[in-house]
Amino acid sequence: MTRTPLKKAPYDRNGSLINWVSSYPDHVHEWRENKPFPAWLTVQGIQRGMSAARFTWTDTDGHTFPMFMTDMVDLLKRAPDIRHGHTYTWWMVQKRGKNYGIRLATVEELQAAGHDTKGLGLPPYPTSGPAADI
């Protein structure tokens, strides 16, 4: 599937990804460059918005990341290891309509960001992670 690359993504002052900016642009603390990032995430639940339902994930520092339902299905099909609602892999931010959310990064995105997809040399994390999904 061809995607239009998202250049920047909105984050709040706590470092969490903001899922909707249109009505609350003052909630954006910074616009970060959108590149693949490794994270150990835990699914917390589901939220319903005005235009979409999404899953909510948190990292080990308490930052939150919304995920569209479609991307959760893709994660369940492609993730190397999900245990008790936890997974460690490479993520990307994307925009659907006016909403932002995370999804699995593609091999092409990792290569474009300069990652060696043959041996990523990641820190030790439980059982699997970004190196296993390539």
mmCIF file of N, CA and C in Angstrom:
data_model
loop_
_atom_site.group_PDB
_atom_site.id
_atom_site.type_symbol
_atom_site.label_atom_id
_atom_site.label_comp_id
_atom_site.label_asym_id
_atom_site.label_seq_id
_atom_site.Cartn_x
_atom_site.Cartn_y
_atom_site.Cartn_z
ATOM 1 N N MET A 1 0.844 -1.179 0.000
ATOM 2 C CA MET A 1 0.000 0.000 0.000
ATOM 3 C C MET A 1 0.885 1.236 0.000
ATOM 4 N N THR A 2 0.578 2.199 -0.834
ATOM 5 C CA THR A 2 1.324 3.441 -0.920
ATOM 6 C C THR A 2 0.775 4.429 0.103
ATOM 7 N N ARG A 3 1.685 5.015 0.864
ATOM 8 C CA ARG A 3 1.294 5.997 1.872
ATOM 9 C C ARG A 3 1.966 7.320 1.565
ATOM 10 N N THR A 4 1.262 8.404 1.814
ATOM 11 C CA THR A 4 1.874 9.721 1.746
ATOM 12 C C THR A 4 2.607 9.922 3.056
ATOM 13 N N PRO A 5 3.919 10.157 3.021
ATOM 14 C CA PRO A 5 4.663 10.280 4.269
ATOM 15 C C PRO A 5 4.211 11.488 5.093
ATOM 16 N N LEU A 6 4.051 11.265 6.370
ATOM 17 C CA LEU A 6 3.724 12.331 7.312
ATOM 18 C C LEU A 6 5.047 12.887 7.830
ATOM 19 N N LYS A 7 5.285 14.176 7.615
ATOM 20 C CA LYS A 7 6.573 14.787 7.977
ATOM 21 C C LYS A 7 6.727 15.024 9.477
ATOM 22 N N LYS A 8 5.662 15.547 10.117
ATOM 23 C CA LYS A 8 5.731 15.895 11.543
ATOM 24 C C LYS A 8 4.490 15.375 12.256
ATOM 25 N N ALA A 9 4.651 15.090 13.544
ATOM 26 C CA ALA A 9 3.546 14.585 14.352
ATOM 27 C C ALA A 9 3.425 15.418 15.635
ATOM 28 N N PRO A 10 2.184 15.632 16.116
ATOM 29 C CA PRO A 10 1.959 16.502 17.282
ATOM 30 C C PRO A 10 2.054 15.747 18.621
ATOM 31 N N TYR A 11 2.794 16.334 19.548
ATOM 32 C CA TYR A 11 2.937 15.753 20.885
ATOM 33 C C TYR A 11 2.601 16.810 21.935
ATOM 34 N N ASP A 12 2.041 16.343 23.056
ATOM 35 C CA ASP A 12 1.723 17.278 24.139
ATOM 36 C C ASP A 12 2.941 17.488 25.032
ATOM 37 N N ARG A 13 2.794 18.326 26.053
ATOM 38 C CA ARG A 13 3.924 18.659 26.916
ATOM 39 C C ARG A 13 4.423 17.473 27.728
ATOM 40 N N ASN A 14 3.621 16.418 27.856
ATOM 41 C CA ASN A 14 4.048 15.218 28.577
ATOM 42 C C ASN A 14 4.738 14.204 27.671
ATOM 43 N N GLY A 15 4.772 14.463 26.346
ATOM 44 C CA GLY A 15 5.421 13.556 25.414
ATOM 45 C C GLY A 15 4.493 12.531 24.793
ATOM 46 N N SER A 16 3.195 12.692 24.987
ATOM 47 C CA SER A 16 2.214 11.781 24.396
ATOM 48 C C SER A 16 1.777 12.291 23.030
ATOM 49 N N LEU A 17 1.498 11.355 22.136
ATOM 50 C CA LEU A 17 1.008 11.714 20.810
ATOM 51 C C LEU A 17 -0.407 12.256 20.929
ATOM 52 N N ILE A 18 -0.668 13.369 20.297
ATOM 53 C CA ILE A 18 -2.014 13.961 20.296
ATOM 54 C C ILE A 18 -2.786 13.364 19.130
ATOM 55 N N ASN A 19 -3.988 12.881 19.400
ATOM 56 C CA ASN A 19 -4.730 12.201 18.337
ATOM 57 C C ASN A 19 -5.539 13.145 17.455
ATOM 58 N N TRP A 20 -5.850 14.343 17.923
ATOM 59 C CA TRP A 20 -6.681 15.264 17.136
ATOM 60 C C TRP A 20 -6.292 16.682 17.476
ATOM 61 N N VAL A 21 -5.899 17.468 16.485
ATOM 62 C CA VAL A 21 -5.358 18.798 16.721
ATOM 63 C C VAL A 21 -6.327 19.917 16.366
ATOM 64 N N SER A 22 -7.186 19.708 15.402
ATOM 65 C CA SER A 22 -7.982 20.768 14.781
ATOM 66 C C SER A 22 -8.606 21.772 15.742
ATOM 67 N N SER A 23 -9.306 21.317 16.758
ATOM 68 C CA SER A 23 -9.988 22.238 17.669
ATOM 69 C C SER A 23 -9.114 22.723 18.824
ATOM 70 N N TYR A 24 -7.982 22.071 19.041
ATOM 71 C CA TYR A 24 -7.144 22.410 20.193
ATOM 72 C C TYR A 24 -5.673 22.563 19.802
ATOM 73 N N PRO A 25 -5.363 23.468 18.858
ATOM 74 C CA PRO A 25 -3.960 23.599 18.443
ATOM 75 C C PRO A 25 -3.048 24.051 19.581
ATOM 76 N N ASP A 26 -3.612 24.698 20.611
ATOM 77 C CA ASP A 26 -2.802 25.146 21.739
ATOM 78 C C ASP A 26 -2.345 23.981 22.625
ATOM 79 N N HIS A 27 -2.895 22.777 22.449
ATOM 80 C CA HIS A 27 -2.469 21.605 23.213
ATOM 81 C C HIS A 27 -1.185 20.996 22.663
ATOM 82 N N VAL A 28 -0.796 21.401 21.446
ATOM 83 C CA VAL A 28 0.430 20.869 20.841
ATOM 84 C C VAL A 28 1.624 21.579 21.464
ATOM 85 N N HIS A 29 2.456 20.799 22.133
ATOM 86 C CA HIS A 29 3.677 21.340 22.731
ATOM 87 C C HIS A 29 4.800 21.381 21.704
ATOM 88 N N GLU A 30 4.868 20.327 20.872
ATOM 89 C CA GLU A 30 5.887 20.292 19.830
ATOM 90 C C GLU A 30 5.447 19.405 18.672
ATOM 91 N N TRP A 31 5.956 19.738 17.508
ATOM 92 C CA TRP A 31 5.774 18.922 16.306
ATOM 93 C C TRP A 31 7.100 18.219 16.086
ATOM 94 N N ARG A 32 7.106 16.884 16.248
ATOM 95 C CA ARG A 32 8.331 16.105 16.092
ATOM 96 C C ARG A 32 8.427 15.522 14.687
ATOM 97 N N GLU A 33 9.663 15.381 14.228
ATOM 98 C CA GLU A 33 9.903 14.704 12.961
ATOM 99 C C GLU A 33 9.341 13.289 13.074
ATOM 100 N N ASN A 34 8.637 12.858 12.048
ATOM 101 C CA ASN A 34 8.032 11.531 12.051
ATOM 102 C C ASN A 34 9.000 10.529 11.434
ATOM 103 N N LYS A 35 9.611 9.721 12.273
ATOM 104 C CA LYS A 35 10.516 8.673 11.832
ATOM 105 C C LYS A 35 10.250 7.435 12.684
ATOM 106 N N PRO A 36 10.651 6.254 12.203
ATOM 107 C CA PRO A 36 10.400 5.035 12.979
ATOM 108 C C PRO A 36 11.030 5.131 14.367
ATOM 109 N N PHE A 37 10.283 4.675 15.372
ATOM 110 C CA PHE A 37 10.830 4.671 16.725
ATOM 111 C C PHE A 37 10.529 3.331 17.398
ATOM 112 N N PRO A 38 11.523 2.782 18.115
ATOM 113 C CA PRO A 38 11.283 1.536 18.828
ATOM 114 C C PRO A 38 10.647 1.841 20.178
ATOM 115 N N ALA A 39 9.679 1.045 20.569
ATOM 116 C CA ALA A 39 9.050 1.259 21.883
ATOM 117 C C ALA A 39 8.432 -0.037 22.380
ATOM 118 N N TRP A 40 8.488 -0.209 23.674
ATOM 119 C CA TRP A 40 7.852 -1.302 24.396
ATOM 120 C C TRP A 40 6.512 -0.738 24.854
ATOM 121 N N LEU A 41 5.419 -1.166 24.221
ATOM 122 C CA LEU A 41 4.102 -0.594 24.496
ATOM 123 C C LEU A 41 3.160 -1.615 25.103
ATOM 124 N N THR A 42 2.228 -1.102 25.904
ATOM 125 C CA THR A 42 1.195 -1.909 26.549
ATOM 126 C C THR A 42 -0.157 -1.346 26.163
ATOM 127 N N VAL A 43 -1.043 -2.209 25.688
ATOM 128 C CA VAL A 43 -2.385 -1.753 25.318
ATOM 129 C C VAL A 43 -3.165 -1.471 26.599
ATOM 130 N N GLN A 44 -3.857 -0.330 26.644
ATOM 131 C CA GLN A 44 -4.601 0.075 27.830
ATOM 132 C C GLN A 44 -6.109 -0.060 27.661
ATOM 133 N N GLY A 45 -6.596 0.072 26.439
ATOM 134 C CA GLY A 45 -8.033 -0.020 26.230
ATOM 135 C C GLY A 45 -8.457 0.649 24.946
ATOM 136 N N ILE A 46 -9.746 0.959 24.874
ATOM 137 C CA ILE A 46 -10.337 1.563 23.690
ATOM 138 C C ILE A 46 -10.967 2.899 24.082
ATOM 139 N N GLN A 47 -10.822 3.892 23.207
ATOM 140 C CA GLN A 47 -11.480 5.186 23.385
ATOM 141 C C GLN A 47 -12.365 5.440 22.179
ATOM 142 N N ARG A 48 -13.466 6.113 22.404
ATOM 143 C CA ARG A 48 -14.334 6.513 21.293
ATOM 144 C C ARG A 48 -14.264 8.024 21.168
ATOM 145 N N GLY A 49 -14.026 8.457 19.945
ATOM 146 C CA GLY A 49 -14.023 9.882 19.659
ATOM 147 C C GLY A 49 -15.249 10.230 18.840
ATOM 148 N N MET A 50 -15.282 11.461 18.342
ATOM 149 C CA MET A 50 -16.426 11.886 17.538
ATOM 150 C C MET A 50 -16.432 11.212 16.171
ATOM 151 N N SER A 51 -15.237 10.903 15.638
ATOM 152 C CA SER A 51 -15.191 10.316 14.303
ATOM 153 C C SER A 51 -14.563 8.933 14.245
ATOM 154 N N ALA A 52 -14.014 8.460 15.349
ATOM 155 C CA ALA A 52 -13.334 7.166 15.298
ATOM 156 C C ALA A 52 -13.209 6.541 16.680
ATOM 157 N N ALA A 53 -13.128 5.232 16.666
ATOM 158 C CA ALA A 53 -12.767 4.496 17.879
ATOM 159 C C ALA A 53 -11.303 4.101 17.707
ATOM 160 N N ARG A 54 -10.561 4.078 18.783
ATOM 161 C CA ARG A 54 -9.139 3.746 18.695
ATOM 162 C C ARG A 54 -8.667 3.045 19.965
ATOM 163 N N PHE A 55 -7.585 2.318 19.824
ATOM 164 C CA PHE A 55 -6.933 1.692 20.961
ATOM 165 C C PHE A 55 -5.954 2.690 21.551
ATOM 166 N N THR A 56 -5.686 2.562 22.837
ATOM 167 C CA THR A 56 -4.710 3.419 23.498
ATOM 168 C C THR A 56 -3.586 2.544 24.033
ATOM 169 N N TRP A 57 -2.368 2.943 23.721
ATOM 170 C CA TRP A 57 -1.160 2.260 24.173
ATOM 171 C C TRP A 57 -0.363 3.200 25.062
ATOM 172 N N THR A 58 0.412 2.649 25.999
ATOM 173 C CA THR A 58 1.340 3.453 26.801
ATOM 174 C C THR A 58 2.720 2.820 26.740
ATOM 175 N N ASP A 59 3.739 3.679 26.836
ATOM 176 C CA ASP A 59 5.102 3.157 26.887
ATOM 177 C C ASP A 59 5.550 3.055 28.339
ATOM 178 N N THR A 60 6.792 2.658 28.550
ATOM 179 C CA THR A 60 7.296 2.429 29.906
ATOM 180 C C THR A 60 7.444 3.720 30.707
ATOM 181 N N ASP A 61 7.397 4.879 30.027
ATOM 182 C CA ASP A 61 7.476 6.169 30.712
ATOM 183 C C ASP A 61 6.109 6.817 30.910
ATOM 184 N N GLY A 62 5.035 6.119 30.498
ATOM 185 C CA GLY A 62 3.684 6.641 30.687
ATOM 186 C C GLY A 62 3.152 7.491 29.553
ATOM 187 N N HIS A 63 3.909 7.630 28.455
ATOM 188 C CA HIS A 63 3.411 8.375 27.291
ATOM 189 C C HIS A 63 2.329 7.552 26.611
ATOM 190 N N THR A 64 1.316 8.213 26.088
ATOM 191 C CA THR A 64 0.222 7.495 25.441
ATOM 192 C C THR A 64 0.260 7.698 23.928
ATOM 193 N N PHE A 65 -0.238 6.668 23.232
ATOM 194 C CA PHE A 65 -0.253 6.653 21.776
ATOM 195 C C PHE A 65 -1.558 6.036 21.310
ATOM 196 N N PRO A 66 -2.377 6.774 20.558
ATOM 197 C CA PRO A 66 -3.597 6.193 20.005
ATOM 198 C C PRO A 66 -3.265 5.334 18.789
ATOM 199 N N MET A 67 -4.121 4.341 18.526
ATOM 200 C CA MET A 67 -3.966 3.484 17.351
ATOM 201 C C MET A 67 -5.334 3.229 16.752
ATOM 202 N N PHE A 68 -5.453 3.426 15.443
ATOM 203 C CA PHE A 68 -6.710 3.156 14.756
ATOM 204 C C PHE A 68 -6.999 1.663 14.759
ATOM 205 N N MET A 69 -8.267 1.317 14.737
ATOM 206 C CA MET A 69 -8.656 -0.097 14.766
ATOM 207 C C MET A 69 -8.061 -0.879 13.601
ATOM 208 N N THR A 70 -8.039 -0.288 12.419
ATOM 209 C CA THR A 70 -7.462 -0.945 11.249
ATOM 210 C C THR A 70 -6.008 -1.313 11.497
ATOM 211 N N ASP A 71 -5.278 -0.435 12.158
ATOM 212 C CA ASP A 71 -3.865 -0.693 12.414
ATOM 213 C C ASP A 71 -3.672 -1.740 13.506
ATOM 214 N N MET A 72 -4.638 -1.869 14.401
ATOM 215 C CA MET A 72 -4.571 -2.930 15.409
ATOM 216 C C MET A 72 -4.697 -4.296 14.729
ATOM 217 N N VAL A 73 -5.579 -4.392 13.754
ATOM 218 C CA VAL A 73 -5.722 -5.647 13.010
ATOM 219 C C VAL A 73 -4.406 -5.993 12.330
ATOM 220 N N ASP A 74 -3.773 -5.016 11.704
ATOM 221 C CA ASP A 74 -2.482 -5.240 11.052
ATOM 222 C C ASP A 74 -1.434 -5.672 12.080
ATOM 223 N N LEU A 75 -1.424 -5.036 13.235
ATOM 224 C CA LEU A 75 -0.487 -5.396 14.299
ATOM 225 C C LEU A 75 -0.693 -6.846 14.731
ATOM 226 N N LEU A 76 -1.939 -7.234 14.934
ATOM 227 C CA LEU A 76 -2.226 -8.603 15.367
ATOM 228 C C LEU A 76 -1.784 -9.635 14.332
ATOM 229 N N LYS A 77 -1.837 -9.270 13.062
ATOM 230 C CA LYS A 77 -1.424 -10.180 11.993
ATOM 231 C C LYS A 77 0.087 -10.236 11.822
ATOM 232 N N ARG A 78 0.795 -9.110 12.060
ATOM 233 C CA ARG A 78 2.207 -9.017 11.703
ATOM 234 C C ARG A 78 3.187 -8.943 12.863
ATOM 235 N N ALA A 79 2.740 -8.601 14.045
ATOM 236 C CA ALA A 79 3.678 -8.417 15.158
ATOM 237 C C ALA A 79 4.366 -9.736 15.498
ATOM 238 N N PRO A 80 5.645 -9.681 15.798
ATOM 239 C CA PRO A 80 6.373 -10.908 16.102
ATOM 240 C C PRO A 80 5.988 -11.524 17.440
ATOM 241 N N ASP A 81 5.575 -10.695 18.374
ATOM 242 C CA ASP A 81 5.331 -11.214 19.714
ATOM 243 C C ASP A 81 4.473 -10.229 20.505
ATOM 244 N N ILE A 82 3.289 -10.648 20.876
ATOM 245 C CA ILE A 82 2.436 -9.865 21.764
ATOM 246 C C ILE A 82 2.113 -10.776 22.940
ATOM 247 N N ARG A 83 2.487 -10.356 24.116
ATOM 248 C CA ARG A 83 2.251 -11.167 25.314
ATOM 249 C C ARG A 83 1.555 -10.336 26.377
ATOM 250 N N HIS A 84 0.410 -10.812 26.765
ATOM 251 C CA HIS A 84 -0.355 -10.161 27.836
ATOM 252 C C HIS A 84 -0.548 -8.665 27.576
ATOM 253 N N GLY A 85 -0.744 -8.310 26.300
ATOM 254 C CA GLY A 85 -0.990 -6.916 25.943
ATOM 255 C C GLY A 85 0.242 -6.066 25.782
ATOM 256 N N HIS A 86 1.432 -6.674 25.789
ATOM 257 C CA HIS A 86 2.700 -5.947 25.640
ATOM 258 C C HIS A 86 3.378 -6.361 24.347
ATOM 259 N N THR A 87 4.034 -5.404 23.691
ATOM 260 C CA THR A 87 4.839 -5.726 22.518
ATOM 261 C C THR A 87 5.939 -4.695 22.347
ATOM 262 N N TYR A 88 7.047 -5.149 21.774
ATOM 263 C CA TYR A 88 8.184 -4.279 21.485
ATOM 264 C C TYR A 88 8.464 -4.372 19.998
ATOM 265 N N THR A 89 8.344 -3.245 19.313
ATOM 266 C CA THR A 89 8.586 -3.227 17.875
ATOM 267 C C THR A 89 8.846 -1.803 17.422
ATOM 268 N N TRP A 90 8.968 -1.603 16.111
ATOM 269 C CA TRP A 90 9.164 -0.289 15.521
ATOM 270 C C TRP A 90 7.821 0.305 15.140
ATOM 271 N N TRP A 91 7.608 1.572 15.460
ATOM 272 C CA TRP A 91 6.335 2.253 15.231
ATOM 273 C C TRP A 91 6.531 3.477 14.345
ATOM 274 N N MET A 92 5.447 3.888 13.704
ATOM 275 C CA MET A 92 5.390 5.137 12.942
ATOM 276 C C MET A 92 4.077 5.824 13.289
ATOM 277 N N VAL A 93 4.070 7.154 13.172
ATOM 278 C CA VAL A 93 2.831 7.906 13.334
ATOM 279 C C VAL A 93 2.245 8.109 11.938
ATOM 280 N N GLN A 94 0.935 8.024 11.846
ATOM 281 C CA GLN A 94 0.257 8.308 10.592
ATOM 282 C C GLN A 94 -0.965 9.160 10.877
ATOM 283 N N LYS A 95 -1.495 9.721 9.813
ATOM 284 C CA LYS A 95 -2.690 10.561 9.922
ATOM 285 C C LYS A 95 -3.778 9.954 9.051
ATOM 286 N N ARG A 96 -4.972 9.825 9.603
ATOM 287 C CA ARG A 96 -6.160 9.392 8.862
ATOM 288 C C ARG A 96 -7.198 10.489 9.067
ATOM 289 N N GLY A 97 -7.559 11.156 7.984
ATOM 290 C CA GLY A 97 -8.451 12.300 8.125
ATOM 291 C C GLY A 97 -7.746 13.375 8.931
ATOM 292 N N LYS A 98 -8.355 13.785 10.046
ATOM 293 C CA LYS A 98 -7.733 14.787 10.923
ATOM 294 C C LYS A 98 -7.148 14.154 12.179
ATOM 295 N N ASN A 99 -7.123 12.822 12.242
ATOM 296 C CA ASN A 99 -6.673 12.100 13.427
ATOM 297 C C ASN A 99 -5.283 11.512 13.230
ATOM 298 N N TYR A 100 -4.526 11.432 14.327
ATOM 299 C CA TYR A 100 -3.194 10.850 14.325
ATOM 300 C C TYR A 100 -3.201 9.578 15.158
ATOM 301 N N GLY A 101 -2.377 8.618 14.758
ATOM 302 C CA GLY A 101 -2.251 7.381 15.508
ATOM 303 C C GLY A 101 -0.975 6.658 15.098
ATOM 304 N N ILE A 102 -0.622 5.625 15.838
ATOM 305 C CA ILE A 102 0.573 4.849 15.519
ATOM 306 C C ILE A 102 0.199 3.593 14.752
ATOM 307 N N ARG A 103 1.192 3.040 14.089
ATOM 308 C CA ARG A 103 1.075 1.768 13.384
ATOM 309 C C ARG A 103 2.463 1.159 13.315
ATOM 310 N N LEU A 104 2.537 -0.092 12.883
ATOM 311 C CA LEU A 104 3.832 -0.719 12.671
ATOM 312 C C LEU A 104 4.586 0.004 11.564
ATOM 313 N N ALA A 105 5.865 0.210 11.755
ATOM 314 C CA ALA A 105 6.705 0.776 10.702
ATOM 315 C C ALA A 105 6.982 -0.314 9.667
ATOM 316 N N THR A 106 7.123 0.090 8.430
ATOM 317 C CA THR A 106 7.440 -0.860 7.375
ATOM 318 C C THR A 106 8.953 -0.999 7.222
ATOM 319 N N VAL A 107 9.381 -2.075 6.574
ATOM 320 C CA VAL A 107 10.801 -2.269 6.297
ATOM 321 C C VAL A 107 11.325 -1.106 5.466
ATOM 322 N N GLU A 108 10.530 -0.647 4.510
ATOM 323 C CA GLU A 108 10.943 0.470 3.660
ATOM 324 C C GLU A 108 11.169 1.740 4.479
ATOM 325 N N GLU A 109 10.306 1.995 5.460
ATOM 326 C CA GLU A 109 10.464 3.182 6.311
ATOM 327 C C GLU A 109 11.712 3.061 7.182
ATOM 328 N N LEU A 110 11.982 1.866 7.680
ATOM 329 C CA LEU A 110 13.189 1.652 8.481
ATOM 330 C C LEU A 110 14.437 1.872 7.623
ATOM 331 N N GLN A 111 14.433 1.345 6.410
ATOM 332 C CA GLN A 111 15.573 1.519 5.517
ATOM 333 C C GLN A 111 15.745 2.984 5.139
ATOM 334 N N ALA A 112 14.646 3.693 4.854
ATOM 335 C CA ALA A 112 14.715 5.110 4.501
ATOM 336 C C ALA A 112 15.273 5.946 5.650
ATOM 337 N N ALA A 113 15.037 5.501 6.879
ATOM 338 C CA ALA A 113 15.541 6.215 8.059
ATOM 339 C C ALA A 113 16.987 5.833 8.379
ATOM 340 N N GLY A 114 17.560 4.931 7.557
ATOM 341 C CA GLY A 114 18.960 4.577 7.743
ATOM 342 C C GLY A 114 19.211 3.397 8.651
ATOM 343 N N HIS A 115 18.183 2.637 8.989
ATOM 344 C CA HIS A 115 18.370 1.467 9.848
ATOM 345 C C HIS A 115 18.834 0.280 9.028
ATOM 346 N N ASP A 116 19.777 -0.470 9.581
ATOM 347 C CA ASP A 116 20.228 -1.705 8.957
ATOM 348 C C ASP A 116 19.199 -2.767 9.320
ATOM 349 N N THR A 117 18.410 -3.158 8.373
ATOM 350 C CA THR A 117 17.321 -4.096 8.660
ATOM 351 C C THR A 117 17.801 -5.537 8.780
ATOM 352 N N LYS A 118 19.093 -5.784 8.564
ATOM 353 C CA LYS A 118 19.638 -7.140 8.741
ATOM 354 C C LYS A 118 20.015 -7.400 10.191
ATOM 355 N N GLY A 119 20.448 -6.396 10.892
ATOM 356 C CA GLY A 119 20.865 -6.550 12.284
ATOM 357 C C GLY A 119 20.786 -5.199 12.962
ATOM 358 N N LEU A 120 19.714 -4.962 13.651
ATOM 359 C CA LEU A 120 19.450 -3.616 14.160
ATOM 360 C C LEU A 120 20.223 -3.278 15.434
ATOM 361 N N GLY A 121 20.811 -4.242 16.109
ATOM 362 C CA GLY A 121 21.609 -3.955 17.286
ATOM 363 C C GLY A 121 20.844 -3.224 18.364
ATOM 364 N N LEU A 122 19.689 -3.751 18.732
ATOM 365 C CA LEU A 122 18.821 -3.092 19.711
ATOM 366 C C LEU A 122 19.190 -3.469 21.135
ATOM 367 N N PRO A 123 18.772 -2.658 22.098
ATOM 368 C CA PRO A 123 19.003 -3.010 23.494
ATOM 369 C C PRO A 123 18.226 -4.279 23.852
ATOM 370 N N PRO A 124 18.652 -4.988 24.876
ATOM 371 C CA PRO A 124 17.959 -6.233 25.227
ATOM 372 C C PRO A 124 16.568 -5.979 25.789
ATOM 373 N N TYR A 125 15.577 -6.560 25.151
ATOM 374 C CA TYR A 125 14.191 -6.492 25.596
ATOM 375 C C TYR A 125 13.639 -7.898 25.582
ATOM 376 N N PRO A 126 12.539 -8.133 26.230
ATOM 377 C CA PRO A 126 11.998 -9.487 26.329
ATOM 378 C C PRO A 126 11.748 -10.155 24.974
ATOM 379 N N THR A 127 12.312 -11.283 24.786
ATOM 380 C CA THR A 127 12.104 -12.296 23.745
ATOM 381 C C THR A 127 12.085 -11.887 22.291
ATOM 382 N N SER A 128 11.595 -10.730 21.925
ATOM 383 C CA SER A 128 11.559 -10.363 20.506
ATOM 384 C C SER A 128 11.453 -8.856 20.393
ATOM 385 N N GLY A 129 11.284 -8.397 19.186
ATOM 386 C CA GLY A 129 11.142 -6.968 19.002
ATOM 387 C C GLY A 129 11.422 -6.580 17.579
ATOM 388 N N PRO A 130 11.906 -5.347 17.373
ATOM 389 C CA PRO A 130 12.066 -4.842 16.030
ATOM 390 C C PRO A 130 12.915 -5.734 15.131
ATOM 391 N N ALA A 131 13.959 -6.350 15.650
ATOM 392 C CA ALA A 131 14.789 -7.187 14.795
ATOM 393 C C ALA A 131 14.030 -8.402 14.295
ATOM 394 N N ALA A 132 13.042 -8.847 15.024
ATOM 395 C CA ALA A 132 12.303 -10.046 14.640
ATOM 396 C C ALA A 132 11.207 -9.786 13.624
ATOM 397 N N ASP A 133 10.832 -8.533 13.413
ATOM 398 C CA ASP A 133 9.726 -8.271 12.497
ATOM 399 C C ASP A 133 10.187 -7.953 11.087
ATOM 400 N N ILE A 134 11.441 -8.191 10.806
ATOM 401 C CA ILE A 134 11.966 -7.887 9.481
ATOM 402 C C ILE A 134 12.391 -9.163 8.789
#
